[in-house]
Every structure is written in C-alpha cells, then in structure tokens.
C-alpha cells in the first residue's frame, strides 16, 4: 500500500511583540489568581452549598482554565501557512483558511511590517516578521501567480525641528 504524501507546506512563525508577551503573562497570572480565589472561597465556605454555588464556582474555574488554554495555545502555535491551494492563519486553536484562488493582491508595508492581502473587496492585514516578509510574499505568489504584488518603500524619518532651526542659525 502506498503512503500518501502531503503537499509541501511552508510555515511562517508569528513573532509576538514584547508588549503582547507581557499581556499574555499578566493574563495567565490573573487566571491563576482567579482559580486560587475560587478554590479559597470553596474551602472557606466548607464546600459548595446550594444551586447557585454549584453553578458559580465551577463556572469561574472553567472560564479561567479556558483562558489559560487559549493564551498558552496562542504562544505555542501561532503561524501562517501556505499550502498548494490555501493560505491559513493559526492562532492557537483558532484557525482561518483562505483559498489562494480568491487572493487578488498583496501589499507589503515595509515601515510597519504589515502585509495586506486583498480578496476582491475584502482584505486582511497581517503582521509579518521582517526576517521572512519577502519569503512569505513570494510563497503566496508562487502558489498563485495571478496575485499582484506591491510594496511601500521605507520613509525617511523627519528630523527634529530643533535640528533644522540650529542649521538655519549657523
């Protein structure tokens, strides 16, 4: 029996900014504090008494566990993939798939490191890492040669007005 070979999949790992990582850590700490507080209230009240306690305490723990699972999955498995017929964004267990046939245009903003993928009138803005932004765009174009590609050149940053005034005075 022949083994089926899967089509080649190119993976591009999402790079989180330090602010997002700090927010994820704070979310994890908040969820752990929520679980600890709920367990403390259960112990303090000598268990669960009544129907409202039965709904309230396990639900609070379940919501905190769900948030922990969501944040951990985001940190572990966030990537963009380009397959033969689809482009996929994965953020943890949240997955979105776009058929490559529907993509009409790609625009790369090199200042902001954002890639705008247009599918007719609809569009998605993706945050791309500077290390692989060109590779990612070329993989999309390789998979669908009908895609139009454009990019913006980095803009020169304006100098301080003080520097301009000092130059004029001299």
Coordinates of C-alpha atoms in Angstrom, one line a residue:
X1 CA 0.0 0.0 0.0
X2 CA 1.4 3.4 -1.0
X3 CA 1.7 6.1 1.6
X4 CA 0.1 9.4 0.7
X5 CA 2.5 12.3 0.6
X6 CA 1.1 15.6 1.9
X7 CA 1.7 18.7 -0.3
X8 CA 4.6 20.9 0.8
X9 CA 3.5 23.3 3.4
X10 CA 5.6 26.4 4.2
X11 CA 5.2 27.6 7.8
X12 CA 6.0 31.1 9.0
X13 CA 6.0 31.5 12.7
X14 CA 4.3 34.6 14.2
X15 CA 6.5 36.8 16.3
X16 CA 4.9 38.5 19.2
X17 CA 6.0 41.9 20.4
X18 CA 7.2 42.2 24.0
X19 CA 4.1 44.1 24.9
X20 CA 1.9 41.2 23.8
X21 CA 4.0 38.7 25.7
X22 CA 3.8 40.8 28.9
X23 CA 0.0 41.0 28.4
X24 CA -0.2 37.2 28.0
X25 CA 1.8 36.6 31.2
X26 CA -0.4 39.1 33.1
X27 CA -3.5 37.2 31.7
X28 CA -2.0 33.9 32.9
X29 CA -1.3 35.3 36.4
X30 CA -4.8 36.8 36.6
X31 CA -6.4 33.5 35.6
X32 CA -4.3 31.6 38.2
X33 CA -5.3 34.2 40.8
X34 CA -9.0 33.7 39.8
X35 CA -8.7 29.9 40.3
X36 CA -6.9 30.3 43.6
X37 CA -9.5 32.8 44.9
X38 CA -12.3 30.5 43.8
X39 CA -10.8 27.4 45.5
X40 CA -10.2 29.6 48.6
X41 CA -13.9 30.6 48.7
X42 CA -15.0 26.9 48.3
X43 CA -12.7 25.9 51.2
X44 CA -13.7 28.9 53.3
X45 CA -17.4 28.1 52.8
X46 CA -16.9 24.4 53.7
X47 CA -17.7 23.3 50.2
X48 CA -20.5 24.1 47.7
X49 CA -23.9 24.7 49.3
X50 CA -26.9 25.3 47.1
X51 CA -27.6 25.5 43.5
X52 CA -26.1 29.0 42.9
X53 CA -22.7 27.9 44.4
X54 CA -22.8 24.8 42.2
X55 CA -23.2 27.0 39.1
X56 CA -20.9 29.8 40.2
X57 CA -17.7 28.2 41.5
X58 CA -17.1 25.5 38.8
X59 CA -18.0 28.0 36.1
X60 CA -15.5 30.5 37.3
X61 CA -12.8 27.8 37.4
X62 CA -13.8 26.6 33.9
X63 CA -13.6 30.2 32.4
X64 CA -10.1 30.7 34.0
X65 CA -8.9 27.3 32.7
X66 CA -10.2 28.1 29.2
X67 CA -8.4 31.5 29.2
X68 CA -5.2 29.8 30.3
X69 CA -5.6 27.2 27.5
X70 CA -6.3 29.9 24.9
X71 CA -3.2 32.1 25.9
X72 CA -0.8 29.1 26.1
X73 CA -2.0 27.8 22.7
X74 CA -1.5 31.3 21.2
X75 CA 2.0 31.4 22.5
X76 CA 2.8 27.9 21.3
X77 CA 1.1 27.6 18.0
X78 CA 0.8 31.0 16.1
X79 CA 1.8 30.8 12.5
X80 CA 0.9 31.5 8.9
X81 CA 1.0 28.5 6.5
X82 CA 1.0 28.5 2.7
X83 CA -0.2 25.3 1.1
X84 CA -0.8 24.4 -2.5
X85 CA -4.4 25.7 -2.6
X86 CA -4.9 27.6 0.7
X87 CA -3.4 30.2 3.0
X88 CA -4.0 29.6 6.7
X89 CA -3.7 31.7 9.8
X90 CA -3.4 29.8 13.0
X91 CA -3.5 31.5 16.4
X92 CA -3.7 28.7 18.9
X93 CA -6.7 26.6 18.2
X94 CA -8.3 29.5 16.2
X95 CA -7.8 28.8 12.5
X96 CA -8.8 30.7 9.4
X97 CA -8.3 29.4 5.9
X98 CA -8.3 31.5 2.7
X99 CA -8.4 29.8 -0.8
X100 CA -5.4 31.1 -2.8
X101 CA -7.6 31.5 -5.9
X102 CA -9.5 34.3 -4.2
X103 CA -6.4 36.4 -3.4
X104 CA -6.0 39.2 -5.9
X105 CA -3.4 41.5 -4.5
X106 CA -0.7 41.6 -1.8
X107 CA 0.7 44.9 -0.5
X108 CA 3.7 45.0 1.9
X109 CA 4.2 48.0 4.1
X110 CA 7.9 47.8 5.0
X111 CA 7.8 50.5 7.7
X112 CA 5.0 48.8 9.7
X113 CA 5.9 45.2 8.7
X114 CA 2.3 44.6 7.7
X115 CA 1.1 42.7 4.8
X116 CA -2.3 43.5 3.3
X117 CA -3.9 40.5 1.5
X118 CA -6.8 41.5 -0.7
X119 CA -9.5 39.1 -1.8
X120 CA -11.6 41.3 -4.2
X121 CA -13.2 43.9 -1.9
X122 CA -12.3 42.1 1.3
X123 CA -8.9 42.3 2.9
X124 CA -6.9 41.1 5.8
X125 CA -3.9 42.9 7.4
X126 CA -1.2 40.5 8.7
X127 CA 1.7 41.4 10.9
X128 CA 4.8 39.9 9.4
X129 CA 8.3 39.5 10.8
X130 CA 10.9 41.5 8.8
X131 CA 13.1 38.3 8.5
X132 CA 10.6 36.4 6.4
X133 CA 8.3 39.0 4.9
X134 CA 9.8 38.6 1.4
X135 CA 9.8 34.8 1.6
X136 CA 6.1 34.8 2.7
X137 CA 5.0 37.1 -0.2
X138 CA 7.0 35.0 -2.7
X139 CA 5.4 31.8 -1.4
X140 CA 2.0 33.2 -1.9
X141 CA 2.8 34.4 -5.4
X142 CA 4.4 31.0 -6.2
X143 CA 1.2 29.3 -5.2
X144 CA -0.9 31.7 -7.2
X145 CA 1.0 33.6 -10.0
X146 CA -2.1 35.8 -10.7
X147 CA -1.6 37.7 -7.5
X148 CA -0.5 41.3 -7.9
X149 CA 2.4 42.3 -5.6
X150 CA 3.3 45.8 -4.5
X151 CA 5.3 47.3 -1.6
X152 CA 6.0 50.6 0.0
X153 CA 9.5 51.9 0.4
X154 CA 10.6 52.8 3.9
X155 CA 10.0 56.5 4.5
X156 CA 12.8 58.7 5.8
X157 CA 12.1 59.8 9.3
X158 CA 11.8 63.6 9.7
X159 CA 14.5 65.2 11.8
X160 CA 13.6 67.2 14.8
X161 CA 12.6 70.8 14.3
X162 CA 15.3 71.8 16.7
X163 CA 18.0 70.4 14.4
X164 CA 16.5 72.3 11.5
X165 CA 16.5 75.6 13.4
X166 CA 20.0 75.1 14.6
X167 CA 21.2 74.5 11.0
X168 CA 19.4 77.7 9.9
X169 CA 21.1 79.8 12.7
X170 CA 24.6 78.6 11.7

